[in-house]
Coordinates of C-alpha atoms in Angstrom, one line a residue:
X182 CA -67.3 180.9 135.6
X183 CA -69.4 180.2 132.3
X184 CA -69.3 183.6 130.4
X185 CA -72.5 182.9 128.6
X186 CA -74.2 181.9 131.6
X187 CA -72.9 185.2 133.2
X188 CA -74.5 187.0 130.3
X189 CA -77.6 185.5 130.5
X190 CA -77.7 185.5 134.3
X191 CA -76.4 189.5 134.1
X192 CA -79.8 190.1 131.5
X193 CA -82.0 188.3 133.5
X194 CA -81.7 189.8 136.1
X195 CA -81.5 193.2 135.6
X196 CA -82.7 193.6 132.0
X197 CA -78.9 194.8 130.9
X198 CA -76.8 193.1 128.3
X199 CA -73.3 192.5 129.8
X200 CA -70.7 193.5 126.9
X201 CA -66.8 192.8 126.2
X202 CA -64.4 190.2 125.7
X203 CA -65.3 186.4 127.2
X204 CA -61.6 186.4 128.9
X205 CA -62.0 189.7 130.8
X206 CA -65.2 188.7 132.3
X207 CA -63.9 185.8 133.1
X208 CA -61.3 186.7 135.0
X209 CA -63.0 189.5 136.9
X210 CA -65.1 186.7 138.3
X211 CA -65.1 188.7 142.2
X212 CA -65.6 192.4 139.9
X213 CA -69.0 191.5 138.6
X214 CA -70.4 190.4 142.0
X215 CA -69.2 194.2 142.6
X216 CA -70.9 194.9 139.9
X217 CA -74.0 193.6 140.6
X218 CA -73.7 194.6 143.8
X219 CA -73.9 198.3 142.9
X220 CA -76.6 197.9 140.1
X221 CA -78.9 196.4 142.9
X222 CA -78.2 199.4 145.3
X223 CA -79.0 201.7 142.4
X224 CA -82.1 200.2 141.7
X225 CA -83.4 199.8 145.3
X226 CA -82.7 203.8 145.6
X227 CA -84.1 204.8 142.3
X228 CA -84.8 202.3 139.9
X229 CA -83.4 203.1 136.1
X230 CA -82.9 201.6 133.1
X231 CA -79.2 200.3 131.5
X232 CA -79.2 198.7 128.5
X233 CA -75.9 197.5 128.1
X234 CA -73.1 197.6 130.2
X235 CA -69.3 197.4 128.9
X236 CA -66.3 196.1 130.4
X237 CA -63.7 197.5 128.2
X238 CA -60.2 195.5 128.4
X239 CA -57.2 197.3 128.9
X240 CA -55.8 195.7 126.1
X241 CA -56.2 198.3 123.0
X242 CA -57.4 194.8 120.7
X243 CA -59.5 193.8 122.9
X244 CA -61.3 196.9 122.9
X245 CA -65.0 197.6 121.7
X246 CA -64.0 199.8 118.2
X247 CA -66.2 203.2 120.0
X248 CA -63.5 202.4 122.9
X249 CA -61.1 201.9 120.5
X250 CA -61.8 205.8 119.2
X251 CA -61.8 206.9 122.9
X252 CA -58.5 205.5 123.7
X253 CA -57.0 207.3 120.4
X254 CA -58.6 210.8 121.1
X255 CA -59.4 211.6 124.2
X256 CA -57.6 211.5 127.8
X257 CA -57.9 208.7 130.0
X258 CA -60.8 207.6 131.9
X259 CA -62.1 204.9 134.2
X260 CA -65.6 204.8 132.6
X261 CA -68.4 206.8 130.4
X262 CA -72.0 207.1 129.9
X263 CA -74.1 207.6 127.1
X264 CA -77.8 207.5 127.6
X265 CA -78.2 204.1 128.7
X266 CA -75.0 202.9 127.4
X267 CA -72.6 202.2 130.5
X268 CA -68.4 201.3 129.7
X269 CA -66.2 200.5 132.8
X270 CA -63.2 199.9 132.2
X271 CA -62.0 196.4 133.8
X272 CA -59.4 197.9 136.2
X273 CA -61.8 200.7 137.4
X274 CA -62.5 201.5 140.7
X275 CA -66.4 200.0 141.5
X276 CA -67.7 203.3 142.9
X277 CA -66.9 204.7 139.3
X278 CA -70.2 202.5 138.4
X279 CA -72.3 204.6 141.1
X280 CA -70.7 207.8 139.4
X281 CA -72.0 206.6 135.4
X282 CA -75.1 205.6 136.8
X283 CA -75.5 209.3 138.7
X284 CA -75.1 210.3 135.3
X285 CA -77.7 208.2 134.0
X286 CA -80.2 208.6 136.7
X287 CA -79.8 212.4 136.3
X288 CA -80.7 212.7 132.5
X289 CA -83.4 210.2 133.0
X290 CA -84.5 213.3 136.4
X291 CA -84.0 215.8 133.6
X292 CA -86.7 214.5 131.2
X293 CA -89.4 215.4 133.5
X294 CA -87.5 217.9 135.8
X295 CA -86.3 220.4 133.9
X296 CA -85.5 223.1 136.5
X297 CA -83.4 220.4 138.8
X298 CA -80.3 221.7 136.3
X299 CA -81.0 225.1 136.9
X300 CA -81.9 225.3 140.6
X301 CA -78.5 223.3 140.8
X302 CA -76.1 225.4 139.1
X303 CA -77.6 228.3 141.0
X304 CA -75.9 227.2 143.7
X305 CA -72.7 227.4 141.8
X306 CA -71.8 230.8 140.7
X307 CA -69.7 233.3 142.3
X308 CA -70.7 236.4 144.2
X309 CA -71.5 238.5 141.3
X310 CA -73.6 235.2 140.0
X311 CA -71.4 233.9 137.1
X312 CA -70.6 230.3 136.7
X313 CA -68.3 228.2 138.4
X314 CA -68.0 225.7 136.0
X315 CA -65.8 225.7 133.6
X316 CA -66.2 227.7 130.0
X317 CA -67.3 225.7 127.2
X318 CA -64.2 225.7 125.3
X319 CA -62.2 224.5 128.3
X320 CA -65.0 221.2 129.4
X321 CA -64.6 220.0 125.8
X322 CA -60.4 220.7 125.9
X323 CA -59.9 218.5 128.9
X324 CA -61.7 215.5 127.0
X325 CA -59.0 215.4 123.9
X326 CA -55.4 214.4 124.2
X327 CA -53.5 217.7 123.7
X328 CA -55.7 219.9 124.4
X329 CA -56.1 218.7 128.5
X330 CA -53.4 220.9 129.6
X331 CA -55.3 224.1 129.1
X332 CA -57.5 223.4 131.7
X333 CA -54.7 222.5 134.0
X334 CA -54.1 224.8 136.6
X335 CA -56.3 228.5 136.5
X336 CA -59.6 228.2 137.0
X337 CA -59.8 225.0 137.9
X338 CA -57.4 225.2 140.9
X339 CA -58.7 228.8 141.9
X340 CA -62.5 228.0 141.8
X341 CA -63.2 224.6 142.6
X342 CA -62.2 224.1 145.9
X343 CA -64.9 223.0 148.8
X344 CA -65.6 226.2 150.1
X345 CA -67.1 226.8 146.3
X346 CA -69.4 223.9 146.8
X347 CA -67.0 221.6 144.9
X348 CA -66.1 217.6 146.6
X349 CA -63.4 217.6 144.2
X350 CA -61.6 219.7 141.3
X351 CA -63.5 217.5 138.8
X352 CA -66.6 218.4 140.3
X353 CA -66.4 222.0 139.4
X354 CA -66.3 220.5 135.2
X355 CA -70.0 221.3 135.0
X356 CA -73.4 220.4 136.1
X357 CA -73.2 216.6 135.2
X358 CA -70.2 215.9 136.7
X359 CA -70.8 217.8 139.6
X360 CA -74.0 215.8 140.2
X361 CA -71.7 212.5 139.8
X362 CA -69.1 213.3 142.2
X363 CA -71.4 214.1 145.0
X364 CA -73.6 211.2 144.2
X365 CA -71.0 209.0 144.3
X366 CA -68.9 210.1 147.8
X367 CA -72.8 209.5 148.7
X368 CA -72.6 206.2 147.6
X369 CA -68.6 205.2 148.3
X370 CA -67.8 203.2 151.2
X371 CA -65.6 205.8 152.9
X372 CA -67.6 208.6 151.7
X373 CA -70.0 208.5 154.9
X374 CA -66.6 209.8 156.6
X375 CA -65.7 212.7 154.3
X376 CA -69.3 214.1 153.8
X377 CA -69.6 214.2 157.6
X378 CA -65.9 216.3 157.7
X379 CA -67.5 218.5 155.0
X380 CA -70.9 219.0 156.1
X381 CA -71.5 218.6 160.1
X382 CA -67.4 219.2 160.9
X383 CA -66.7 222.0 158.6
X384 CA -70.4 223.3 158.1
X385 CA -70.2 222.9 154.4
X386 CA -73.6 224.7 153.2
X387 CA -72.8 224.7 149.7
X388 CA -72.9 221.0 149.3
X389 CA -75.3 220.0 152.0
X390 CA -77.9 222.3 149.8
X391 CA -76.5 220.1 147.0
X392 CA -77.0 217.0 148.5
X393 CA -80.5 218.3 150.0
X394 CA -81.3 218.7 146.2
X395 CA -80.3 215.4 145.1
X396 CA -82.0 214.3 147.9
X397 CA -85.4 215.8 146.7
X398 CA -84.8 214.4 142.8
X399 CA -83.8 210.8 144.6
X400 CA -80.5 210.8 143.4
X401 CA -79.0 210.8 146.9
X402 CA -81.4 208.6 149.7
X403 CA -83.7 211.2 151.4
X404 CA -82.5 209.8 154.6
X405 CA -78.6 210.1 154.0
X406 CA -77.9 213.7 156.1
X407 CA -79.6 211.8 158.8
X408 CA -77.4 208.8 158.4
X409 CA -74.7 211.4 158.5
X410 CA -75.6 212.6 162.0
X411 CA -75.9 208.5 163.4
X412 CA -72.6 207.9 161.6
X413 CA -70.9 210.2 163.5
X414 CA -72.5 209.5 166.7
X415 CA -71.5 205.9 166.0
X416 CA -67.8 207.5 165.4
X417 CA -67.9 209.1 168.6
X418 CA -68.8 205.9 170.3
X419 CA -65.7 203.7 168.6
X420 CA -63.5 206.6 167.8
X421 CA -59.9 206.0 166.8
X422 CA -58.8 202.6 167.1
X423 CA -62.1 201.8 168.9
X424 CA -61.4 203.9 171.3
X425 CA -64.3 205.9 171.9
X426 CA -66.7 208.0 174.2
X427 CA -68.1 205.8 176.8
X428 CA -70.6 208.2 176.9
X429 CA -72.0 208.5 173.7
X430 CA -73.4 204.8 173.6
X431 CA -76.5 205.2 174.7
X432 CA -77.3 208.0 172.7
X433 CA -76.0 206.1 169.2
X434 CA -78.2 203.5 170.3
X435 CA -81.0 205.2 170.8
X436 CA -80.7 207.4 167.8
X437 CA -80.0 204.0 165.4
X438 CA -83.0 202.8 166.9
X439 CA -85.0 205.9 166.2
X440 CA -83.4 205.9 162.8
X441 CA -84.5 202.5 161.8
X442 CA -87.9 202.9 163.0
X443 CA -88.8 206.0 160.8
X444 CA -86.7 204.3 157.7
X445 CA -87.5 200.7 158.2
X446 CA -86.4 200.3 154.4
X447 CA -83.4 202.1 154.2
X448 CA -80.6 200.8 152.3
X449 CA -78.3 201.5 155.3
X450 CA -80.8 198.9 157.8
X451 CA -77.9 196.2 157.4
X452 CA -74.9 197.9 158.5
X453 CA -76.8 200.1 161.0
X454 CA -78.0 196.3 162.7
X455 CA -74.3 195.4 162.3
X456 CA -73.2 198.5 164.4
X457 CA -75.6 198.2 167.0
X458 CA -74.7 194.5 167.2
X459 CA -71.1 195.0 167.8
X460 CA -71.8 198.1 170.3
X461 CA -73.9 195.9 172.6
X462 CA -71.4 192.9 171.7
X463 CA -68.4 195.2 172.9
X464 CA -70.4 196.5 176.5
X465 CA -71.6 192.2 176.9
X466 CA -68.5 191.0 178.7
X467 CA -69.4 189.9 182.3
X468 CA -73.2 190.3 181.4
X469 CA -73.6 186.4 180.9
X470 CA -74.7 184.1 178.5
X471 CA -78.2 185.3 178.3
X472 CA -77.5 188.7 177.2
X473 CA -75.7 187.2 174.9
X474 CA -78.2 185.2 173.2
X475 CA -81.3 187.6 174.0
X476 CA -79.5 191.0 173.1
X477 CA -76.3 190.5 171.2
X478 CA -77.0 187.3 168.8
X479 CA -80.5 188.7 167.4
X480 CA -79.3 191.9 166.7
X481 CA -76.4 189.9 164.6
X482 CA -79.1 188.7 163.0
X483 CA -80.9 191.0 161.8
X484 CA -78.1 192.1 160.3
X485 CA -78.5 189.1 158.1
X486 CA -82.0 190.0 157.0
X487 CA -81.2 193.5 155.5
X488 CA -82.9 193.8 151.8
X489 CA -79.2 194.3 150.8
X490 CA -76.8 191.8 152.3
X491 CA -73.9 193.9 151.5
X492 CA -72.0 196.4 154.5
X493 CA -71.4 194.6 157.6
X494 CA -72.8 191.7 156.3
X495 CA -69.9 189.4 156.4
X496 CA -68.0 190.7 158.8
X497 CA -71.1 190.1 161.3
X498 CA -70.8 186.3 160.1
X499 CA -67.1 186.2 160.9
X500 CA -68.1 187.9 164.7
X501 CA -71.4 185.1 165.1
X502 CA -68.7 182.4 164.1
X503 CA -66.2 183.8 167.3
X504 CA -69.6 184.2 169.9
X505 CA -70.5 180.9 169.4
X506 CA -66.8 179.1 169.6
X507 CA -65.3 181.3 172.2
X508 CA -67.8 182.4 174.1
X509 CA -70.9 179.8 174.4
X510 CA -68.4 177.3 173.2
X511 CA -70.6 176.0 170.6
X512 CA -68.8 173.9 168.1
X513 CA -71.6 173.0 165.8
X514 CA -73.0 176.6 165.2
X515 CA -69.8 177.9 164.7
X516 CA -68.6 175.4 162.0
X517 CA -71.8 176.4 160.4
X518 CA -71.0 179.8 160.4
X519 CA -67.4 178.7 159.6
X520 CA -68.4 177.3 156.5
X521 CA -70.8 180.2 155.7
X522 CA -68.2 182.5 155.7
X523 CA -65.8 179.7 153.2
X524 CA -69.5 179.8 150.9
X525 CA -69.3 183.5 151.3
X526 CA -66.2 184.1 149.6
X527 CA -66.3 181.4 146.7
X528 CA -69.6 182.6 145.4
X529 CA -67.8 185.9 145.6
X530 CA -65.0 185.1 144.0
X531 CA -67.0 183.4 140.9
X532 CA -68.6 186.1 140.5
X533 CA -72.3 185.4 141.8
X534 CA -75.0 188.0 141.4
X535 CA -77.4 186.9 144.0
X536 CA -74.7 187.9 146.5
X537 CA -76.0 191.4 147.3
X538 CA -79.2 190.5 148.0
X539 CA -79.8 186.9 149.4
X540 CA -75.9 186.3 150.8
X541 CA -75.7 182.9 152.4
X542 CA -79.5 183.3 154.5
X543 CA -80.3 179.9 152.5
X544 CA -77.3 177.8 153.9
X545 CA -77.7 179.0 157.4
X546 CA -81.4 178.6 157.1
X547 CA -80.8 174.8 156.0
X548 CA -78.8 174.3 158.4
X549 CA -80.7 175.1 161.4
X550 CA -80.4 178.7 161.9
X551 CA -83.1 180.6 162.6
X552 CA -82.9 184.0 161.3
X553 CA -86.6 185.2 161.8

């Protein structure tokens, strides 16, 4: 991978230089298709503007000298923000990215939406209406080396806790960070899953008003509790170890459908197509080779055609590859999907930023696959 070509690709395309050492960049080739992969599902929510973005080495030399100052004073951390300053450090989880961009997007809310700080930390006080959050003196003491531990333990264990409103202790650090941590379970992979525990299993009102604010400022997708409810029926169709409720199949499908039809935009249209694809795919056997091609194959498809190509998207590759060699046994259409999947994970793997949102659609369409 060319650094300076990732450089110039990286400020091309989304108007942000790409900052740190050529060797780190270079070898996080598969990282900054990550990357870009969360900077295009941040911008398709809520556009926003980044500047620079840093990938600060782990190596103390290697770091940026304002990194350098960070590492020397102040606990450890997987990434900052500063106005539209972004550092992510090069071993960092990537949903740390959605939580510095939360931070961004809400100071950028904050400009011309004052009260969203104060209609949200009104929903975290205690009974007699004092703050949650911790006291000044203790948010700056768990930034600086030394001075951490007084914040370990007390409040923090005795007040932040989910039944406060609180996804995690960290949460309860203040407003900002609060925001952050909600917006990025939001936005994590797995965090479809936890919300749903919090907020439909264990009736969480604290943070579905939360989230129903973040909603409103667009810092959260205004369709994400409903997302919530079709994730779980989709859960109650598969359930553990894909053994599910036979039952509630027709009712996820109708739902996704309803879903997709009042959100035909949504961010989640790809992996929503995907699920639908493998439900019908999983209730095809015995139905024939037509209901294959007419039912199963075009929702697969569609899949494909998601503004984002990014959950489900290869993995409903990999299952068009098996339908057409084990099933229609189709040799040529599965080698092409064969070798979509091999294109797949080399332009991952250097690091390509067009990834997210065109995949391999120009391959397949090249080759004789008909998408539309």
């Amino acid at each position: 991978m060319d650094q300076s070509g990732t450089r110039s690709d990286f400020k091309e395309k989304f108007d942000t230089e790409l900052v740190g050492n050529s060797s780190d960049i270079k070898k996080n080739g598969q990282n900054i298709s990550q990357i870009a992969e969360v900077l295009y599902i941040e911008q398709y929510e809520k556009p926003f503007n980044l500047d620079f973005l840093s990938i600060e080495s782990e190596k103390p030399w290697k770091k940026h000298l304002v990194d350098q100052l960070s590492w020397l004073m102040t606990t450890g951390h997987s990434g900052y923000a500063v106005g539209d300053y972004i550092s992510l450090h090069e071993n960092a989880n990537i949903s740390t990215l959605h939580h510095e961009i939360k931070h961004t997007k809400t100071l950028d809310t904050l400009k011309n939406n004052p009260e969203f700080k104060k209609r949200w930390e009104a929903l975290a006080v205690d009974i007699e209406g004092n703050s949650l959050y911790l006291p000044k003196i203790q948010q700056i003491a768990s930034r600086f080396k030394g001075l951490a531990k007084l914040v370990n333990g007390g409040s923090r264990d005795k007040n932040h806790t989910e039944e406060n409103g609180f996804v995690t202790k960290y949460a309860g650090t203040n407003f900002y960070e609060d925001v952050a941590e909600i917006g990025e379970l939001a936005e994590e992979f797995n965090g479809a899953q936890e919300m749903s525990r919090i907020i439909l299993k264990d009736k969480n009102d604290l943070v579905k008003q939360k989230v129903e604010l973040a909603q409103e400022y667009g810092l959260i997708v205004p369709e994400f509790l409903d997302y919530l409810e079709l994730h779980k029926l989709y859960t109650d169709t598969w359930g553990s170890y894909g053994i599910g409720s036979l039952n509630a199949t027709p009712k996820f499908l109708e739902a996704s459908e309803r879903f997709l039809e009042e959100n035909p935009k949504s961010k989640y249209y790809g992996e929503i197509k995907f699920a639908r694809a493998t439900t019908f795919d999983a209730n095809s056997y015995g139905k024939g080779e037509n209901y294959l091609r007419e039912v199963v194959i075009p929702e697969y498809y569609d899949s494909l055609t998601s503004p984002l190509k990014i959950c489900g998207y290869s993995a409903a590759l990999d299952d068009l590859k098996n339908i057409y060699d084990y099933r229609l046994n189709d040799q040529k259409t599965a080698d092409i999907f064969q070798n979509a999947i091999n294109l797949y994970y080399d332009l991952d793997k250097e690091g390509n930023l067009d990834l997210p949102i065109k995949g391999v659609n120009d391959y397949l369409t090249a080759n004789g696959i008909d998408l539309e």
